[in-house]
JSON list of C-alpha atoms and ligand atoms in Angstrom, two decimals:
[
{"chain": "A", "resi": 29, "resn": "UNK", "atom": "CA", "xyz": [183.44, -24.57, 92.13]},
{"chain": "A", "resi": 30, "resn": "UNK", "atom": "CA", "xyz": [185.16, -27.78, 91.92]},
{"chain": "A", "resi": 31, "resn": "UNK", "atom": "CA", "xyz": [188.28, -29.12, 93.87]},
{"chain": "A", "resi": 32, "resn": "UNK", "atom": "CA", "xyz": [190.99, -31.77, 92.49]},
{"chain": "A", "resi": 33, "resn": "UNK", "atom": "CA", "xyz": [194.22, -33.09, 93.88]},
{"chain": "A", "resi": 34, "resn": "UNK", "atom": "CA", "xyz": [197.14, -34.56, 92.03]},
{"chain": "A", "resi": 35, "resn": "UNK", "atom": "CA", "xyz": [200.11, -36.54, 93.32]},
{"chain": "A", "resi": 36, "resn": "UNK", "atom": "CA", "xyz": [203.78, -37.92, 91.91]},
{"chain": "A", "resi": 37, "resn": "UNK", "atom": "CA", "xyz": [206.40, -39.35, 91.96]},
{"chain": "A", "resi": 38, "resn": "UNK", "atom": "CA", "xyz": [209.78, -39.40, 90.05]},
{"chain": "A", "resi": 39, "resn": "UNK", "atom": "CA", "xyz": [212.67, -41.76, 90.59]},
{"chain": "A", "resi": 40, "resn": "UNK", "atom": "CA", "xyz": [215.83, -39.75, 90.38]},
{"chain": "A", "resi": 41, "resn": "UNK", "atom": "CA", "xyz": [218.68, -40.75, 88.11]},
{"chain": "A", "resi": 42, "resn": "UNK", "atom": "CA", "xyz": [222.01, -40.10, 86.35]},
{"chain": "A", "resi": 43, "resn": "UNK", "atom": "CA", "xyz": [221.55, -38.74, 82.69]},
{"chain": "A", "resi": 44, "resn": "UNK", "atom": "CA", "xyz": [218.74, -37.75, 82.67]},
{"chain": "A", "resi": 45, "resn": "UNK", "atom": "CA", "xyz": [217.87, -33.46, 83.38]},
{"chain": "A", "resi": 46, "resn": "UNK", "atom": "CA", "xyz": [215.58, -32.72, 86.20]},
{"chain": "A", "resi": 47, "resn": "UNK", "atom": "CA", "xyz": [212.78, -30.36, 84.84]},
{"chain": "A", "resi": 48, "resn": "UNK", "atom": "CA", "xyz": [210.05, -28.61, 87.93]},
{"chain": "A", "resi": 49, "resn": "UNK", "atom": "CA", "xyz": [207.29, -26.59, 86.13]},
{"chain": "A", "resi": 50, "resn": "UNK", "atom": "CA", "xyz": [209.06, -26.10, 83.47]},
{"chain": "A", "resi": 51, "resn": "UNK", "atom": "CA", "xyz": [212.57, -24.91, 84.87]},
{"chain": "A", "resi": 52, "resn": "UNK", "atom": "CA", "xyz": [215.57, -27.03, 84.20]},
{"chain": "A", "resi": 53, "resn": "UNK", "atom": "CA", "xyz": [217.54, -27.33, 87.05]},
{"chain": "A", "resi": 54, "resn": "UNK", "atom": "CA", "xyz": [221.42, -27.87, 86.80]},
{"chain": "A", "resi": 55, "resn": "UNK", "atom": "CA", "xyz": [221.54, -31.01, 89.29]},
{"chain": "A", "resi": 56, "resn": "UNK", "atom": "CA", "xyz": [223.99, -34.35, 89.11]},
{"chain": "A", "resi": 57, "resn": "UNK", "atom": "CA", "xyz": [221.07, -36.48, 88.48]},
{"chain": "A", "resi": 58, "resn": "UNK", "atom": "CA", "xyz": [217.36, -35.72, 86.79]},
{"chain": "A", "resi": 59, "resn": "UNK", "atom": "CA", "xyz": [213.96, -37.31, 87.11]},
{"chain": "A", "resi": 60, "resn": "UNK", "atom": "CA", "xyz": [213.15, -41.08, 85.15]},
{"chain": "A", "resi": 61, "resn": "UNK", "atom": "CA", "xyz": [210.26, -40.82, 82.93]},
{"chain": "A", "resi": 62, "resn": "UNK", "atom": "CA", "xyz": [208.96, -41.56, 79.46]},
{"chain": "A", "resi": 63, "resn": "UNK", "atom": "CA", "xyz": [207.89, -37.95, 79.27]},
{"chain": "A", "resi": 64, "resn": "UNK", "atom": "CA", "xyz": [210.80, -34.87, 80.71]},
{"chain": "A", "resi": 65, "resn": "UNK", "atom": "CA", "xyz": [209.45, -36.39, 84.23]},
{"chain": "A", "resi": 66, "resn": "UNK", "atom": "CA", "xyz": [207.71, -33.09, 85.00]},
{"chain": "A", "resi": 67, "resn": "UNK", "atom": "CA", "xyz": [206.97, -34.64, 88.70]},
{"chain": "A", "resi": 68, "resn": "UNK", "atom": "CA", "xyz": [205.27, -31.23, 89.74]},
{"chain": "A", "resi": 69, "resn": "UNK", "atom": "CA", "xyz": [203.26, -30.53, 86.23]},
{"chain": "A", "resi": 70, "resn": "UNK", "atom": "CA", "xyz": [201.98, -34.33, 86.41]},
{"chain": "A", "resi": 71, "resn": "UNK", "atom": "CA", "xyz": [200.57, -34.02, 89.69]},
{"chain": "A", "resi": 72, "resn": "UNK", "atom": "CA", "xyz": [199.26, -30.79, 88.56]},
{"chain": "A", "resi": 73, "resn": "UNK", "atom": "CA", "xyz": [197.62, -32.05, 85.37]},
{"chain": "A", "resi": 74, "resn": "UNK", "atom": "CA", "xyz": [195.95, -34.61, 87.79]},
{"chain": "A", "resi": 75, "resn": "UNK", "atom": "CA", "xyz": [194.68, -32.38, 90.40]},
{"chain": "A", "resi": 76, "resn": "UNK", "atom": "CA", "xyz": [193.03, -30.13, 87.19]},
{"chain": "A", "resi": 77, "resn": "UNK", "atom": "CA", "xyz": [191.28, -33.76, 85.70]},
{"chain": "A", "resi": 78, "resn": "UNK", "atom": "CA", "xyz": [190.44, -34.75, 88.91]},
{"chain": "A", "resi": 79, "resn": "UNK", "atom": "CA", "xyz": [188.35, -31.34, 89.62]},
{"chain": "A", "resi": 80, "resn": "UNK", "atom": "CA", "xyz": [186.90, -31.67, 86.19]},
{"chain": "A", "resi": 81, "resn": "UNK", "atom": "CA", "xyz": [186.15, -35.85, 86.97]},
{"chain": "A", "resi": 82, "resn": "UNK", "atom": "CA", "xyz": [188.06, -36.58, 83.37]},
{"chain": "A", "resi": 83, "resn": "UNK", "atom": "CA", "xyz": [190.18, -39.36, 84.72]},
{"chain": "A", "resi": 84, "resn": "UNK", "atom": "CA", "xyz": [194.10, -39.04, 84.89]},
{"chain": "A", "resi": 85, "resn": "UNK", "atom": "CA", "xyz": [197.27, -38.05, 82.76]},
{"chain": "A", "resi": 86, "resn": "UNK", "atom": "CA", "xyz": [198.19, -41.75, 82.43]},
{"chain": "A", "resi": 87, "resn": "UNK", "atom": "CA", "xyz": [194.84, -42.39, 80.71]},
{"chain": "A", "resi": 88, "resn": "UNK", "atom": "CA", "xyz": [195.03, -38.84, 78.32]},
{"chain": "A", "resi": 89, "resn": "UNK", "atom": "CA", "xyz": [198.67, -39.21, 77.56]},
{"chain": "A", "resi": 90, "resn": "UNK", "atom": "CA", "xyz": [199.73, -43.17, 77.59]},
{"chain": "A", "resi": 91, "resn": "UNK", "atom": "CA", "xyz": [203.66, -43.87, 78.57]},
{"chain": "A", "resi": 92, "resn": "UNK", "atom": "CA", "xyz": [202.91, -46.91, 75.79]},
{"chain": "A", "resi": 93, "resn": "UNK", "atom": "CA", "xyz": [202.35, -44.20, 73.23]},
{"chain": "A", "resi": 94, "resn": "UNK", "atom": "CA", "xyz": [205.52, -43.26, 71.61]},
{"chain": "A", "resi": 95, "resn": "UNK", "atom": "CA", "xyz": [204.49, -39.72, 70.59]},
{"chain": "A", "resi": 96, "resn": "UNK", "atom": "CA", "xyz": [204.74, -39.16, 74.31]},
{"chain": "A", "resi": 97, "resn": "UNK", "atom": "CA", "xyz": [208.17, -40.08, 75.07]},
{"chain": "A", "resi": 98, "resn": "UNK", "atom": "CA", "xyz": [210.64, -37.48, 76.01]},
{"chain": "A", "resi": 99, "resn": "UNK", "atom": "CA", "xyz": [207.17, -35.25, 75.59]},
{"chain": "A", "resi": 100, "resn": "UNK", "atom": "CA", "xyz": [207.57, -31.68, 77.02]},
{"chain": "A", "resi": 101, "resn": "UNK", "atom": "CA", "xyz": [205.07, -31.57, 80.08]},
{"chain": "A", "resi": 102, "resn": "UNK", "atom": "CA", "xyz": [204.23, -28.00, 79.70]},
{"chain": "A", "resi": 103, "resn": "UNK", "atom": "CA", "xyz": [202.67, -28.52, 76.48]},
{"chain": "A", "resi": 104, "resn": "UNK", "atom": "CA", "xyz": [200.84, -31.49, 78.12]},
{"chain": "A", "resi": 105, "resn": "UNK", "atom": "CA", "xyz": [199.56, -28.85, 80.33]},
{"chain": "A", "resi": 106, "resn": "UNK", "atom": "CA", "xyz": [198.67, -26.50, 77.98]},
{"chain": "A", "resi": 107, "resn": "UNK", "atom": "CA", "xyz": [196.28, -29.30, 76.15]},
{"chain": "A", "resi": 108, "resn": "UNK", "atom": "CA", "xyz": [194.37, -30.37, 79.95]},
{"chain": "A", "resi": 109, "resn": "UNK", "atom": "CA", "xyz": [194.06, -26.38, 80.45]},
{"chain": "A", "resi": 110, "resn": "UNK", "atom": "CA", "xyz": [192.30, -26.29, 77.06]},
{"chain": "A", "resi": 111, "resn": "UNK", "atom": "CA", "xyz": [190.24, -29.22, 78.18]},
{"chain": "A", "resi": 112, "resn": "UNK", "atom": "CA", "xyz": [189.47, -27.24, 81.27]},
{"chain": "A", "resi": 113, "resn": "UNK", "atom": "CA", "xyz": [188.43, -24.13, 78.97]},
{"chain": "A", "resi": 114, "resn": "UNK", "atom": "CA", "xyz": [186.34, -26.42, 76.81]},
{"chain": "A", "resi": 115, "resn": "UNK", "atom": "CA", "xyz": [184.59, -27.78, 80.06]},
{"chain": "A", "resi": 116, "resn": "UNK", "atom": "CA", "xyz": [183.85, -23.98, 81.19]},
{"chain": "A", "resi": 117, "resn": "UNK", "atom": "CA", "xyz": [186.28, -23.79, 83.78]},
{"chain": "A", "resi": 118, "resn": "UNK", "atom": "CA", "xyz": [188.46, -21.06, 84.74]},
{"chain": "A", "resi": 119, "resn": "UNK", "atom": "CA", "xyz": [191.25, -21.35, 87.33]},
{"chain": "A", "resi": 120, "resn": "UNK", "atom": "CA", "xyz": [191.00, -20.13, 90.86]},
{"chain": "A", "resi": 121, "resn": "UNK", "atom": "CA", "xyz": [193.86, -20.83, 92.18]},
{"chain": "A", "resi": 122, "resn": "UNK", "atom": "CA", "xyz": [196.52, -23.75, 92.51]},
{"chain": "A", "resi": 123, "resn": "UNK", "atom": "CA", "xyz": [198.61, -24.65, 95.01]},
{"chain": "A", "resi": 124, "resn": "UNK", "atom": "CA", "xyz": [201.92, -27.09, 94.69]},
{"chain": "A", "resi": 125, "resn": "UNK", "atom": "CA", "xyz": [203.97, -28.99, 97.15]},
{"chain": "A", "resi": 126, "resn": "UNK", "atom": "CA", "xyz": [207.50, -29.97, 95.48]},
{"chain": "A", "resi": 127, "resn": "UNK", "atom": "CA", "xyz": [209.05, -32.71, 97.83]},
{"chain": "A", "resi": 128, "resn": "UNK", "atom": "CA", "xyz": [212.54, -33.04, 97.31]},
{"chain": "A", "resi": 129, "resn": "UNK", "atom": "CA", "xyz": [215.67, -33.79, 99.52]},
{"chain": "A", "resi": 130, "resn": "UNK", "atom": "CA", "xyz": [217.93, -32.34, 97.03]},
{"chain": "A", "resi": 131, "resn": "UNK", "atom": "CA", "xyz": [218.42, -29.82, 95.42]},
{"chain": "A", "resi": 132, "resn": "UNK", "atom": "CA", "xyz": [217.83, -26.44, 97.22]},
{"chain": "A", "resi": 133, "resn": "UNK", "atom": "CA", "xyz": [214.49, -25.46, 95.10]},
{"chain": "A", "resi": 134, "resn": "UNK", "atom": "CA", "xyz": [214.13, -21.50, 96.32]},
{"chain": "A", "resi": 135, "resn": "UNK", "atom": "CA", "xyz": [216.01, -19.90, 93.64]},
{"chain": "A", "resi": 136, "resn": "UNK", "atom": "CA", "xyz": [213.80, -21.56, 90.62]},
{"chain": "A", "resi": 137, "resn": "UNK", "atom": "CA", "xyz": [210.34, -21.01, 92.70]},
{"chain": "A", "resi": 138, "resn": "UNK", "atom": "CA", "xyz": [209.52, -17.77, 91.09]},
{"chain": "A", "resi": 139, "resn": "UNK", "atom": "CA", "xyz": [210.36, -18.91, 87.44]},
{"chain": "A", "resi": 140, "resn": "UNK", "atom": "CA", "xyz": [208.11, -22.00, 88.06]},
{"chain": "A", "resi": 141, "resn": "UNK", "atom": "CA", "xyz": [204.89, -19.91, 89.15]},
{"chain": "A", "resi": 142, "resn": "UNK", "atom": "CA", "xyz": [205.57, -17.30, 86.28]},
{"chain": "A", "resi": 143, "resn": "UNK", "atom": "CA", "xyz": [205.78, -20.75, 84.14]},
{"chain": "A", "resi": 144, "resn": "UNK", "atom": "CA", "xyz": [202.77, -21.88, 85.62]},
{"chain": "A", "resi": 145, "resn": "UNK", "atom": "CA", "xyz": [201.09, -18.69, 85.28]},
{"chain": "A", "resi": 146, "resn": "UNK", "atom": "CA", "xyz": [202.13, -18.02, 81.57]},
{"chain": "A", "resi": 147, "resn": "UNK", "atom": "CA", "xyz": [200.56, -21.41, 80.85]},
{"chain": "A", "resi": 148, "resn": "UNK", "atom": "CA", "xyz": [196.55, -20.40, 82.29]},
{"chain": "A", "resi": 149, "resn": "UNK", "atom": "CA", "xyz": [197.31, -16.73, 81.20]},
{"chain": "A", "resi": 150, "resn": "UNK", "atom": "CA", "xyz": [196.37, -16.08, 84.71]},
{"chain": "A", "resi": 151, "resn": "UNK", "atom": "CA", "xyz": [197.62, -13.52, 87.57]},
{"chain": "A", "resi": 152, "resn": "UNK", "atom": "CA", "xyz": [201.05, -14.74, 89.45]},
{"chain": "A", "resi": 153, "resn": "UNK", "atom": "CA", "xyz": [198.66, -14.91, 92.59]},
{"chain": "A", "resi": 154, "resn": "UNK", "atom": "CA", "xyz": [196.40, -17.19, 91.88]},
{"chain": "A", "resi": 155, "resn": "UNK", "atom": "CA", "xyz": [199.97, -19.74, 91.66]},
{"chain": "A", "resi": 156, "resn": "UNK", "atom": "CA", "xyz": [201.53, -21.23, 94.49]},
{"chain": "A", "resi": 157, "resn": "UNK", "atom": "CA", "xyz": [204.55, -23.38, 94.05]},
{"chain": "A", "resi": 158, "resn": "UNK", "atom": "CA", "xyz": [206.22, -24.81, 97.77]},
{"chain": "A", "resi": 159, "resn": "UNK", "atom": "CA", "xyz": [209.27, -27.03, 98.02]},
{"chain": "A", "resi": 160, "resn": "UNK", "atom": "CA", "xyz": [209.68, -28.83, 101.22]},
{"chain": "A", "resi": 161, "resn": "UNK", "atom": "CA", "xyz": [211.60, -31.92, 102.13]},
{"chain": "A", "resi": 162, "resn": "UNK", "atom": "CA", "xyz": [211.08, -35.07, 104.53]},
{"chain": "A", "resi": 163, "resn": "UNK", "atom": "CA", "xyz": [213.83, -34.87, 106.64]},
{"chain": "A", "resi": 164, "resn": "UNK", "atom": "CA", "xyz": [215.37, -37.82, 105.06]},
{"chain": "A", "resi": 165, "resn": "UNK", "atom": "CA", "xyz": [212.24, -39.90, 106.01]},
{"chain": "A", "resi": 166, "resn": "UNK", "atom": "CA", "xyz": [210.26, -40.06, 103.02]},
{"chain": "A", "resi": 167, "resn": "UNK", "atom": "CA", "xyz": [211.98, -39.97, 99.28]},
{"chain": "A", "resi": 168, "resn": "UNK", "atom": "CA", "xyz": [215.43, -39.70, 101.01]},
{"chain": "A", "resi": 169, "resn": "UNK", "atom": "CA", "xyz": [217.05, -38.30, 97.78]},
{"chain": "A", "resi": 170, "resn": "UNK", "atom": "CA", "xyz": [216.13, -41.03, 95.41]},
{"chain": "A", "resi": 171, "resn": "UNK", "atom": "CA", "xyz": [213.16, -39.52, 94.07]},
{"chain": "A", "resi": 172, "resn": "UNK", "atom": "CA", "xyz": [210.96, -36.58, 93.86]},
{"chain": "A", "resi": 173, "resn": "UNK", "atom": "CA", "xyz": [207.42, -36.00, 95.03]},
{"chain": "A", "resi": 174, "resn": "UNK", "atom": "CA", "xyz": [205.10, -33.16, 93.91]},
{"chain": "A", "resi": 175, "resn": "UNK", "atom": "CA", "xyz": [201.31, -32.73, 95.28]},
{"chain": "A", "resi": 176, "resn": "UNK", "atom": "CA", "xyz": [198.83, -30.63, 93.66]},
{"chain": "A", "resi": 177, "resn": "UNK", "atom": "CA", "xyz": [195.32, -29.26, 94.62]},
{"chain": "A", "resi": 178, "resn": "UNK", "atom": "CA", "xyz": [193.35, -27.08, 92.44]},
{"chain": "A", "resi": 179, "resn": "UNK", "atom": "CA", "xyz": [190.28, -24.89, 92.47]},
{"chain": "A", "resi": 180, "resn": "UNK", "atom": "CA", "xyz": [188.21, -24.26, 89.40]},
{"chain": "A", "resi": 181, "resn": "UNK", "atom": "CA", "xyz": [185.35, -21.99, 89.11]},
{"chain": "A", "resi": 182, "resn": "UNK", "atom": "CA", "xyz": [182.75, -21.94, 86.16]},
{"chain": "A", "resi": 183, "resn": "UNK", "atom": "CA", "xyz": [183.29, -19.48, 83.52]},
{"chain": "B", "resi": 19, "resn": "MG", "atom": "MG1", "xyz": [204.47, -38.78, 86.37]}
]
C-alpha cells in the first residue's frame, strides 16, 4: 500500500464561479486560479502523486501552460487516475477535508463524492468528502482550503 497527502489553497474572488469536486456552487464570489480553482480536486491530485512519488500537479499541469487555463479539474483528475492505473494502483480509499468559512457545503457533499467516485469508477464508500471551517481563525472567508490523504493498493 502506499499513502499520499495533498493540500490547497484558493483565494476567493468576485467573478469568478466556485467549483468543489466538481459541483458548482451558486456563491457571490468563486475561487482565483488559472485552472476552474478546483481547491479540493488539486489537493486531491496531490495526495494521489504523492502516494505514487510522481511529484505534484504544478509540475504535470504548469499554470505557465496556456492549454491549462480555465482547464476543467476533473478531467485533470481523470489523467493522474490513469497515471495511477498505469503505475498498478488501485484506490483504497480517499478522504477530503474542504475548509471553508463560507458557504454552507452540506447540501453539495453527496454530489461531490458521487463526482469523485464516478471519476475512479469506484464504490461511494471508499470516498469521503468533509467540510469544516476555522472559526474565523484560519482562511477567515478570503480563501478556501482543501486537504487530501489517499490510500492506494497494488492492483
Ligand atoms: Mg491549486
Amino acid at each position: 500500500m502506499r499513502i499520499g497527502f495533498g493540500y490547497d489553497v484558493h483565494r476567493l474572488t468576485e467573478n469568478r464561479r466556485l467549483v468543489l469536486c466538481g459541483v458548482e456552487i451558486p456563491y457571490e464570489l468563486g475561487l482565483l486560479g488559472h485552472s476552474d480553482a478546483d481547491v479540493a480536486v488539486h489537493a486531491l491530485m496531490d495526495a494521489i502523486l504523492g502516494a505514487l512519488a510522481l511529484g505534484d500537479i504544478g509540475h504535470l499541469f504548469p499554470d505557465s501552460d496556456p492549454k491549462y487555463k480555465g482547464a476543467d479539474s476533473m478531467g485533470l483528475l481523470r489523467e493522474v487516475i490513469g497515471k495511477m492505473t498505469e503505475s498498478g494502483y488501485v484506490l483504497g480509499n480517499l478522504d477530503i477535508t474542504i475548509i471553508a468559512e463560507k458557504p454552507k457545503l452540506a447540501p453539495y457533499i453527496q454530489k461531490m463524492r458521487e463526482n469523485l467516485a464516478a471519476a475512479f469508477g469506484c464504490e461511494i464508500n471508499r470516498v469521503s468528502v468533509k467540510a469544516t471551517t476555522e472559526e474565523g481563525l484560519g482562511l477567515s472567508g478570503k480563501g478556501i482550503g482543501a486537504n487530501a490523504v489517499v490510500i492506494l493498493s497494488e492492483k
